């Protein structure tokens, strides 16, 4: 078993990390669908969080997600179709539309966050809270809190 080997290869480590990500995301995605949020992907929640934090134009969202303005605009259109965001006129520039998270979008972020916390709690119970905190600390050091692109987060 890869996880119990004394020394694994870089490829095996990459697969373990990817598997951990997918294990969490897949479980949360299934549960979100059961709660009326079908078709949601990780990039959608990350985009919602960026919009809620102030990335209220396609250009700004693109910068935050490290994608093109066109890719960000496409993500905004998808979020709008799901009812997670709406576009409002910019009071300072009539040519611009500002993106705002809707109550449904806030609901998704709240439920999604709670579901990720439940998965994390189960993992802590399984391997021990200290071990999980150590893992998180090491991963944060290794990734240097790298921001991920939308392409990184899609299947």
Short mmCIF file of N, CA and C in Angstrom, two decimals:
data_model
loop_
_atom_site.label_atom_id
_atom_site.label_comp_id
_atom_site.label_asym_id
_atom_site.label_seq_id
_atom_site.Cartn_x
_atom_site.Cartn_y
_atom_site.Cartn_z
N UNK A 1 0.84 -1.17 0.00
CA UNK A 1 0.00 0.00 0.00
C UNK A 1 0.89 1.24 0.00
N UNK A 2 0.60 2.20 -0.86
CA UNK A 2 1.45 3.38 -1.03
C UNK A 2 1.58 4.15 0.28
N UNK A 3 0.48 4.38 0.98
CA UNK A 3 0.50 5.19 2.19
C UNK A 3 1.35 4.60 3.30
N UNK A 4 1.63 3.31 3.29
CA UNK A 4 2.38 2.67 4.37
C UNK A 4 3.82 2.38 3.99
N UNK A 5 4.21 2.70 2.76
CA UNK A 5 5.57 2.43 2.33
C UNK A 5 6.52 3.36 3.06
N UNK A 6 7.72 2.84 3.38
CA UNK A 6 8.71 3.65 4.07
C UNK A 6 9.15 4.83 3.20
N UNK A 7 9.27 4.59 1.91
CA UNK A 7 9.68 5.65 1.00
C UNK A 7 8.92 5.49 -0.30
N UNK A 8 8.27 6.54 -0.73
CA UNK A 8 7.53 6.47 -1.98
C UNK A 8 8.17 7.41 -2.99
N UNK A 9 7.81 7.23 -4.23
CA UNK A 9 8.36 8.08 -5.27
C UNK A 9 7.59 9.39 -5.33
N UNK A 10 8.14 10.32 -6.06
CA UNK A 10 7.46 11.61 -6.25
C UNK A 10 6.12 11.43 -6.92
N UNK A 11 6.05 10.50 -7.87
CA UNK A 11 4.78 10.26 -8.56
C UNK A 11 3.74 9.70 -7.59
N UNK A 12 4.17 8.81 -6.70
CA UNK A 12 3.23 8.25 -5.72
C UNK A 12 2.74 9.33 -4.76
N UNK A 13 3.63 10.24 -4.36
CA UNK A 13 3.23 11.34 -3.49
C UNK A 13 2.22 12.23 -4.20
N UNK A 14 2.47 12.54 -5.46
CA UNK A 14 1.53 13.36 -6.23
C UNK A 14 0.17 12.70 -6.30
N UNK A 15 0.15 11.39 -6.52
CA UNK A 15 -1.12 10.67 -6.57
C UNK A 15 -1.83 10.67 -5.23
N UNK A 16 -1.08 10.55 -4.15
CA UNK A 16 -1.69 10.61 -2.81
C UNK A 16 -2.32 11.98 -2.56
N UNK A 17 -1.60 13.03 -2.91
CA UNK A 17 -2.12 14.38 -2.71
C UNK A 17 -3.36 14.61 -3.56
N UNK A 18 -3.30 14.20 -4.80
CA UNK A 18 -4.46 14.33 -5.69
C UNK A 18 -5.63 13.50 -5.18
N UNK A 19 -5.33 12.30 -4.71
CA UNK A 19 -6.37 11.44 -4.16
C UNK A 19 -7.03 12.05 -2.93
N UNK A 20 -6.23 12.67 -2.08
CA UNK A 20 -6.79 13.34 -0.91
C UNK A 20 -7.71 14.49 -1.30
N UNK A 21 -7.27 15.28 -2.26
CA UNK A 21 -8.10 16.38 -2.77
C UNK A 21 -9.42 15.85 -3.32
N UNK A 22 -9.33 14.85 -4.19
CA UNK A 22 -10.55 14.32 -4.80
C UNK A 22 -11.46 13.63 -3.78
N UNK A 23 -10.87 12.98 -2.79
CA UNK A 23 -11.68 12.34 -1.76
C UNK A 23 -12.54 13.38 -1.05
N UNK A 24 -11.93 14.48 -0.66
CA UNK A 24 -12.68 15.55 0.02
C UNK A 24 -13.72 16.17 -0.92
N UNK A 25 -13.27 16.58 -2.09
CA UNK A 25 -14.13 17.29 -3.03
C UNK A 25 -15.29 16.43 -3.50
N UNK A 26 -15.01 15.18 -3.84
CA UNK A 26 -16.07 14.30 -4.32
C UNK A 26 -17.16 14.10 -3.27
N UNK A 27 -16.75 13.89 -2.03
CA UNK A 27 -17.72 13.70 -0.96
C UNK A 27 -18.57 14.95 -0.77
N UNK A 28 -17.95 16.11 -0.77
CA UNK A 28 -18.69 17.36 -0.59
C UNK A 28 -19.60 17.62 -1.78
N UNK A 29 -19.12 17.37 -2.98
CA UNK A 29 -19.92 17.59 -4.19
C UNK A 29 -21.18 16.73 -4.19
N UNK A 30 -21.06 15.47 -3.80
CA UNK A 30 -22.23 14.57 -3.73
C UNK A 30 -23.23 15.10 -2.71
N UNK A 31 -22.75 15.51 -1.56
CA UNK A 31 -23.64 16.00 -0.52
C UNK A 31 -24.29 17.33 -0.92
N UNK A 32 -23.55 18.20 -1.60
CA UNK A 32 -24.13 19.45 -2.08
C UNK A 32 -25.26 19.18 -3.07
N UNK A 33 -25.07 18.20 -3.95
CA UNK A 33 -26.12 17.85 -4.91
C UNK A 33 -27.38 17.39 -4.19
N UNK A 34 -27.21 16.61 -3.13
CA UNK A 34 -28.36 16.15 -2.34
C UNK A 34 -29.11 17.31 -1.70
N UNK A 35 -28.39 18.40 -1.48
CA UNK A 35 -28.98 19.57 -0.81
C UNK A 35 -29.40 20.65 -1.79
N UNK A 36 -29.54 20.28 -3.07
CA UNK A 36 -30.05 21.22 -4.05
C UNK A 36 -29.02 22.03 -4.81
N UNK A 37 -27.77 21.67 -4.69
CA UNK A 37 -26.70 22.40 -5.39
C UNK A 37 -26.00 21.46 -6.37
N UNK A 38 -26.76 20.98 -7.34
CA UNK A 38 -26.23 20.03 -8.33
C UNK A 38 -25.36 20.75 -9.34
N UNK A 39 -24.33 20.06 -9.80
CA UNK A 39 -23.46 20.59 -10.85
C UNK A 39 -22.36 21.51 -10.35
N UNK A 40 -22.27 21.69 -9.05
CA UNK A 40 -21.24 22.56 -8.50
C UNK A 40 -19.88 21.87 -8.58
N UNK A 41 -18.88 22.65 -8.95
CA UNK A 41 -17.51 22.15 -9.01
C UNK A 41 -16.65 22.97 -8.07
N UNK A 42 -15.50 22.47 -7.69
CA UNK A 42 -14.65 23.22 -6.76
C UNK A 42 -14.38 24.65 -7.22
N UNK A 43 -14.12 24.84 -8.51
CA UNK A 43 -13.82 26.18 -9.01
C UNK A 43 -14.98 27.14 -8.75
N UNK A 44 -16.21 26.64 -8.72
CA UNK A 44 -17.35 27.52 -8.48
C UNK A 44 -17.31 28.09 -7.07
N UNK A 45 -17.04 27.23 -6.10
CA UNK A 45 -16.99 27.74 -4.72
C UNK A 45 -15.80 28.67 -4.53
N UNK A 46 -14.65 28.34 -5.12
CA UNK A 46 -13.48 29.21 -4.99
C UNK A 46 -13.76 30.56 -5.65
N UNK A 47 -14.44 30.55 -6.79
CA UNK A 47 -14.79 31.81 -7.47
C UNK A 47 -15.77 32.61 -6.62
N UNK A 48 -16.76 31.94 -6.03
CA UNK A 48 -17.71 32.65 -5.16
C UNK A 48 -17.00 33.32 -4.00
N UNK A 49 -16.07 32.62 -3.40
CA UNK A 49 -15.33 33.19 -2.28
C UNK A 49 -14.51 34.41 -2.73
N UNK A 50 -13.94 34.34 -3.93
CA UNK A 50 -13.18 35.48 -4.47
C UNK A 50 -14.11 36.67 -4.73
N UNK A 51 -15.28 36.40 -5.31
CA UNK A 51 -16.25 37.47 -5.56
C UNK A 51 -16.69 38.09 -4.24
N UNK A 52 -16.97 37.27 -3.27
CA UNK A 52 -17.42 37.76 -1.97
C UNK A 52 -16.34 38.59 -1.29
N UNK A 53 -15.08 38.30 -1.60
CA UNK A 53 -13.95 39.04 -1.02
C UNK A 53 -13.59 40.29 -1.82
N UNK A 54 -14.36 40.57 -2.89
CA UNK A 54 -14.13 41.81 -3.62
C UNK A 54 -13.78 41.68 -5.08
N UNK A 55 -13.61 40.49 -5.60
CA UNK A 55 -13.31 40.31 -7.03
C UNK A 55 -14.63 40.43 -7.80
N UNK A 56 -15.10 41.66 -7.99
CA UNK A 56 -16.46 41.86 -8.49
C UNK A 56 -16.56 42.18 -9.98
N UNK A 57 -15.46 41.96 -10.71
CA UNK A 57 -15.49 42.07 -12.17
C UNK A 57 -14.78 40.85 -12.75
N UNK A 58 -15.01 40.60 -14.02
CA UNK A 58 -14.34 39.46 -14.67
C UNK A 58 -12.83 39.64 -14.64
N UNK A 59 -12.37 40.87 -14.83
CA UNK A 59 -10.92 41.11 -14.81
C UNK A 59 -10.32 40.78 -13.46
N UNK A 60 -10.98 41.26 -12.39
CA UNK A 60 -10.46 41.01 -11.05
C UNK A 60 -10.55 39.53 -10.69
N UNK A 61 -11.66 38.88 -11.04
CA UNK A 61 -11.79 37.45 -10.76
C UNK A 61 -10.72 36.67 -11.50
N UNK A 62 -10.46 37.04 -12.75
CA UNK A 62 -9.40 36.39 -13.52
C UNK A 62 -8.06 36.50 -12.84
N UNK A 63 -7.75 37.69 -12.32
CA UNK A 63 -6.49 37.87 -11.59
C UNK A 63 -6.44 36.99 -10.36
N UNK A 64 -7.54 36.93 -9.61
CA UNK A 64 -7.55 36.14 -8.36
C UNK A 64 -7.43 34.64 -8.63
N UNK A 65 -8.03 34.18 -9.73
CA UNK A 65 -7.99 32.75 -10.05
C UNK A 65 -6.85 32.39 -10.99
N UNK A 66 -6.09 33.38 -11.42
CA UNK A 66 -4.99 33.17 -12.37
C UNK A 66 -5.48 32.57 -13.68
N UNK A 67 -6.58 33.12 -14.19
CA UNK A 67 -7.12 32.70 -15.48
C UNK A 67 -7.36 33.95 -16.33
N UNK A 68 -7.67 33.74 -17.59
CA UNK A 68 -7.94 34.88 -18.47
C UNK A 68 -9.26 35.54 -18.07
N UNK A 69 -9.41 36.77 -18.52
CA UNK A 69 -10.67 37.49 -18.29
C UNK A 69 -11.83 36.72 -18.91
N UNK A 70 -11.59 36.10 -20.07
CA UNK A 70 -12.64 35.34 -20.74
C UNK A 70 -13.04 34.11 -19.93
N UNK A 71 -12.07 33.42 -19.35
CA UNK A 71 -12.38 32.25 -18.52
C UNK A 71 -13.15 32.69 -17.28
N UNK A 72 -12.75 33.81 -16.69
CA UNK A 72 -13.46 34.33 -15.52
C UNK A 72 -14.89 34.72 -15.89
N UNK A 73 -15.05 35.35 -17.05
CA UNK A 73 -16.40 35.73 -17.50
C UNK A 73 -17.26 34.50 -17.69
N UNK A 74 -16.69 33.43 -18.20
CA UNK A 74 -17.42 32.18 -18.39
C UNK A 74 -17.83 31.59 -17.04
N UNK A 75 -16.94 31.66 -16.06
CA UNK A 75 -17.26 31.17 -14.72
C UNK A 75 -18.38 32.02 -14.11
N UNK A 76 -18.31 33.32 -14.30
CA UNK A 76 -19.37 34.21 -13.79
C UNK A 76 -20.70 33.86 -14.44
N UNK A 77 -20.70 33.61 -15.75
CA UNK A 77 -21.94 33.25 -16.45
C UNK A 77 -22.52 31.96 -15.89
N UNK A 78 -21.66 30.99 -15.60
CA UNK A 78 -22.13 29.73 -15.02
C UNK A 78 -22.71 29.96 -13.64
N UNK A 79 -22.00 30.74 -12.83
CA UNK A 79 -22.51 31.03 -11.48
C UNK A 79 -23.83 31.78 -11.54
N UNK A 80 -23.96 32.67 -12.51
CA UNK A 80 -25.21 33.41 -12.67
C UNK A 80 -26.34 32.47 -13.08
N UNK A 81 -26.05 31.53 -13.98
CA UNK A 81 -27.07 30.56 -14.41
C UNK A 81 -27.54 29.68 -13.24
N UNK A 82 -26.63 29.37 -12.32
CA UNK A 82 -26.98 28.60 -11.13
C UNK A 82 -27.70 29.44 -10.08
N UNK A 83 -27.70 30.76 -10.26
CA UNK A 83 -28.33 31.65 -9.29
C UNK A 83 -27.43 32.00 -8.11
N UNK A 84 -26.11 31.80 -8.25
CA UNK A 84 -25.17 32.06 -7.17
C UNK A 84 -24.65 33.50 -7.16
N UNK A 85 -24.70 34.16 -8.31
CA UNK A 85 -24.30 35.56 -8.40
C UNK A 85 -25.29 36.30 -9.29
N UNK A 86 -25.28 37.62 -9.16
CA UNK A 86 -25.98 38.46 -10.13
C UNK A 86 -25.06 39.61 -10.48
N UNK A 87 -25.44 40.30 -11.54
CA UNK A 87 -24.63 41.45 -11.97
C UNK A 87 -25.46 42.71 -11.76
N UNK A 88 -24.80 43.71 -11.19
CA UNK A 88 -25.45 44.98 -10.91
C UNK A 88 -24.67 46.08 -11.61
N UNK A 89 -25.36 47.14 -12.02
CA UNK A 89 -24.63 48.27 -12.63
C UNK A 89 -23.66 48.88 -11.62
N UNK A 90 -22.51 49.27 -12.11
CA UNK A 90 -21.52 49.95 -11.28
C UNK A 90 -21.97 51.40 -11.12
N UNK A 91 -22.16 51.86 -9.90
CA UNK A 91 -22.63 53.24 -9.70
C UNK A 91 -21.61 54.29 -10.19
N UNK A 92 -20.34 53.90 -10.32
CA UNK A 92 -19.30 54.84 -10.73
C UNK A 92 -18.96 54.77 -12.21
N UNK A 93 -19.43 53.73 -12.90
CA UNK A 93 -19.10 53.56 -14.32
C UNK A 93 -20.23 52.77 -14.99
N UNK A 94 -21.06 53.44 -15.74
CA UNK A 94 -22.23 52.81 -16.36
C UNK A 94 -21.86 51.70 -17.34
N UNK A 95 -20.62 51.67 -17.80
CA UNK A 95 -20.20 50.63 -18.75
C UNK A 95 -19.92 49.31 -18.06
N UNK A 96 -19.73 49.32 -16.75
CA UNK A 96 -19.34 48.12 -16.01
C UNK A 96 -20.51 47.52 -15.25
N UNK A 97 -20.40 46.24 -15.05
CA UNK A 97 -21.33 45.51 -14.19
C UNK A 97 -20.52 44.90 -13.05
N UNK A 98 -21.01 45.05 -11.85
CA UNK A 98 -20.37 44.47 -10.67
C UNK A 98 -21.04 43.15 -10.35
N UNK A 99 -20.25 42.16 -10.01
CA UNK A 99 -20.77 40.84 -9.66
C UNK A 99 -20.96 40.79 -8.15
N UNK A 100 -22.11 40.28 -7.73
CA UNK A 100 -22.42 40.15 -6.31
C UNK A 100 -22.91 38.73 -6.03
N UNK A 101 -22.52 38.21 -4.88
CA UNK A 101 -22.98 36.88 -4.47
C UNK A 101 -24.42 37.02 -3.97
N UNK A 102 -25.28 36.12 -4.44
CA UNK A 102 -26.69 36.12 -4.03
C UNK A 102 -26.86 35.34 -2.72
N UNK A 103 -28.02 35.42 -2.11
CA UNK A 103 -28.26 34.59 -0.93
C UNK A 103 -28.05 33.10 -1.21
N UNK A 104 -28.43 32.64 -2.40
CA UNK A 104 -28.20 31.23 -2.75
C UNK A 104 -26.70 30.93 -2.80
N UNK A 105 -25.90 31.88 -3.31
CA UNK A 105 -24.46 31.70 -3.34
C UNK A 105 -23.86 31.67 -1.94
N UNK A 106 -24.36 32.51 -1.06
CA UNK A 106 -23.90 32.48 0.33
C UNK A 106 -24.29 31.17 1.00
N UNK A 107 -25.47 30.68 0.65
CA UNK A 107 -25.90 29.38 1.20
C UNK A 107 -24.94 28.28 0.77
N UNK A 108 -24.57 28.28 -0.50
CA UNK A 108 -23.63 27.28 -1.01
C UNK A 108 -22.30 27.36 -0.26
N UNK A 109 -21.79 28.56 -0.07
CA UNK A 109 -20.51 28.70 0.63
C UNK A 109 -20.62 28.22 2.07
N UNK A 110 -21.73 28.51 2.72
CA UNK A 110 -21.92 28.09 4.11
C UNK A 110 -22.02 26.58 4.21
N UNK A 111 -22.85 25.98 3.36
CA UNK A 111 -23.02 24.53 3.39
C UNK A 111 -21.72 23.85 2.98
N UNK A 112 -21.10 24.33 1.90
CA UNK A 112 -19.85 23.73 1.44
C UNK A 112 -18.76 23.80 2.50
N UNK A 113 -18.64 24.94 3.16
CA UNK A 113 -17.64 25.08 4.22
C UNK A 113 -17.90 24.11 5.36
N UNK A 114 -19.16 23.96 5.75
CA UNK A 114 -19.51 23.03 6.83
C UNK A 114 -19.23 21.59 6.42
N UNK A 115 -19.50 21.26 5.17
CA UNK A 115 -19.24 19.89 4.69
C UNK A 115 -17.74 19.60 4.66
N UNK A 116 -16.94 20.56 4.21
CA UNK A 116 -15.49 20.36 4.24
C UNK A 116 -15.00 20.20 5.67
N UNK A 117 -15.59 20.97 6.60
CA UNK A 117 -15.21 20.84 8.01
C UNK A 117 -15.56 19.45 8.55
N UNK A 118 -16.70 18.89 8.11
CA UNK A 118 -17.07 17.54 8.56
C UNK A 118 -16.07 16.51 8.05
N UNK A 119 -15.67 16.64 6.80
CA UNK A 119 -14.67 15.70 6.26
C UNK A 119 -13.37 15.85 7.03
N UNK A 120 -12.96 17.08 7.29
CA UNK A 120 -11.73 17.31 8.04
C UNK A 120 -11.82 16.70 9.43
N UNK A 121 -12.96 16.84 10.09
CA UNK A 121 -13.14 16.27 11.43
C UNK A 121 -13.04 14.75 11.41
N UNK A 122 -13.62 14.13 10.39
CA UNK A 122 -13.52 12.66 10.27
C UNK A 122 -12.08 12.24 10.05
N UNK A 123 -11.36 13.00 9.23
CA UNK A 123 -9.95 12.69 9.01
C UNK A 123 -9.16 12.84 10.30
N UNK A 124 -9.46 13.88 11.08
CA UNK A 124 -8.77 14.09 12.36
C UNK A 124 -9.06 12.94 13.31
N UNK A 125 -10.30 12.48 13.32
CA UNK A 125 -10.65 11.35 14.18
C UNK A 125 -9.94 10.08 13.73
N UNK A 126 -9.72 9.97 12.45
CA UNK A 126 -9.11 8.75 11.91
C UNK A 126 -7.60 8.69 12.15
N UNK A 127 -6.91 9.82 11.94
CA UNK A 127 -5.44 9.79 12.09
C UNK A 127 -4.95 10.56 13.31
N UNK A 128 -5.84 11.27 13.97
CA UNK A 128 -5.47 12.07 15.14
C UNK A 128 -5.37 13.53 14.78
N UNK A 129 -5.91 14.40 15.63
CA UNK A 129 -5.89 15.83 15.34
C UNK A 129 -4.48 16.40 15.19
N UNK A 130 -3.56 15.92 16.01
CA UNK A 130 -2.20 16.44 15.92
C UNK A 130 -1.55 16.05 14.59
N UNK A 131 -1.80 14.81 14.17
CA UNK A 131 -1.23 14.35 12.90
C UNK A 131 -1.79 15.18 11.74
N UNK A 132 -3.10 15.45 11.78
CA UNK A 132 -3.71 16.23 10.69
C UNK A 132 -3.17 17.65 10.70
N UNK A 133 -3.02 18.25 11.87
CA UNK A 133 -2.46 19.60 11.95
C UNK A 133 -1.02 19.63 11.43
N UNK A 134 -0.26 18.60 11.75
CA UNK A 134 1.11 18.51 11.26
C UNK A 134 1.12 18.39 9.74
N UNK A 135 0.24 17.55 9.21
CA UNK A 135 0.13 17.40 7.75
C UNK A 135 -0.20 18.75 7.11
N UNK A 136 -1.17 19.46 7.66
CA UNK A 136 -1.56 20.77 7.11
C UNK A 136 -0.40 21.76 7.16
N UNK A 137 0.33 21.75 8.26
CA UNK A 137 1.47 22.66 8.41
C UNK A 137 2.53 22.36 7.35
N UNK A 138 2.83 21.08 7.18
CA UNK A 138 3.83 20.70 6.18
C UNK A 138 3.37 21.03 4.76
N UNK A 139 2.11 20.76 4.46
CA UNK A 139 1.61 21.08 3.12
C UNK A 139 1.65 22.58 2.86
N UNK A 140 1.30 23.38 3.87
CA UNK A 140 1.36 24.83 3.72
C UNK A 140 2.79 25.29 3.45
N UNK A 141 3.76 24.68 4.12
CA UNK A 141 5.16 25.04 3.90
C UNK A 141 5.60 24.63 2.49
N UNK A 142 5.21 23.45 2.08
CA UNK A 142 5.65 22.94 0.78
C UNK A 142 5.01 23.69 -0.38
N UNK A 143 3.77 24.10 -0.22
CA UNK A 143 3.09 24.80 -1.30
C UNK A 143 3.24 26.30 -1.21
N UNK A 144 3.76 26.79 -0.10
CA UNK A 144 3.93 28.22 0.13
C UNK A 144 2.64 28.97 -0.16
N UNK A 145 1.51 28.35 0.23
CA UNK A 145 0.18 28.96 0.04
C UNK A 145 -0.04 29.40 -1.40
N UNK A 146 0.43 28.60 -2.33
CA UNK A 146 0.27 28.88 -3.76
C UNK A 146 -1.20 29.04 -4.09
N UNK A 147 -1.53 30.02 -4.94
CA UNK A 147 -2.90 30.14 -5.39
C UNK A 147 -3.08 29.23 -6.60
N UNK A 148 -4.20 28.56 -6.66
CA UNK A 148 -4.45 27.60 -7.72
C UNK A 148 -5.30 28.23 -8.81
N UNK A 149 -5.08 27.79 -10.03
CA UNK A 149 -5.88 28.29 -11.15
C UNK A 149 -7.11 27.43 -11.30
N UNK A 150 -8.09 27.95 -12.01
CA UNK A 150 -9.31 27.20 -12.26
C UNK A 150 -9.01 25.89 -12.98
N UNK A 151 -8.05 25.92 -13.91
CA UNK A 151 -7.70 24.71 -14.64
C UNK A 151 -7.13 23.65 -13.70
N UNK A 152 -6.40 24.09 -12.66
CA UNK A 152 -5.85 23.15 -11.69
C UNK A 152 -6.95 22.41 -10.95
N UNK A 153 -8.10 23.06 -10.81
CA UNK A 153 -9.17 22.52 -9.95
C UNK A 153 -10.24 21.78 -10.72
N UNK A 154 -10.16 21.78 -12.05
CA UNK A 154 -11.17 21.08 -12.84
C UNK A 154 -10.70 19.67 -13.12
N UNK A 155 -11.69 18.78 -13.35
CA UNK A 155 -11.36 17.37 -13.66
C UNK A 155 -10.66 17.27 -14.98
#
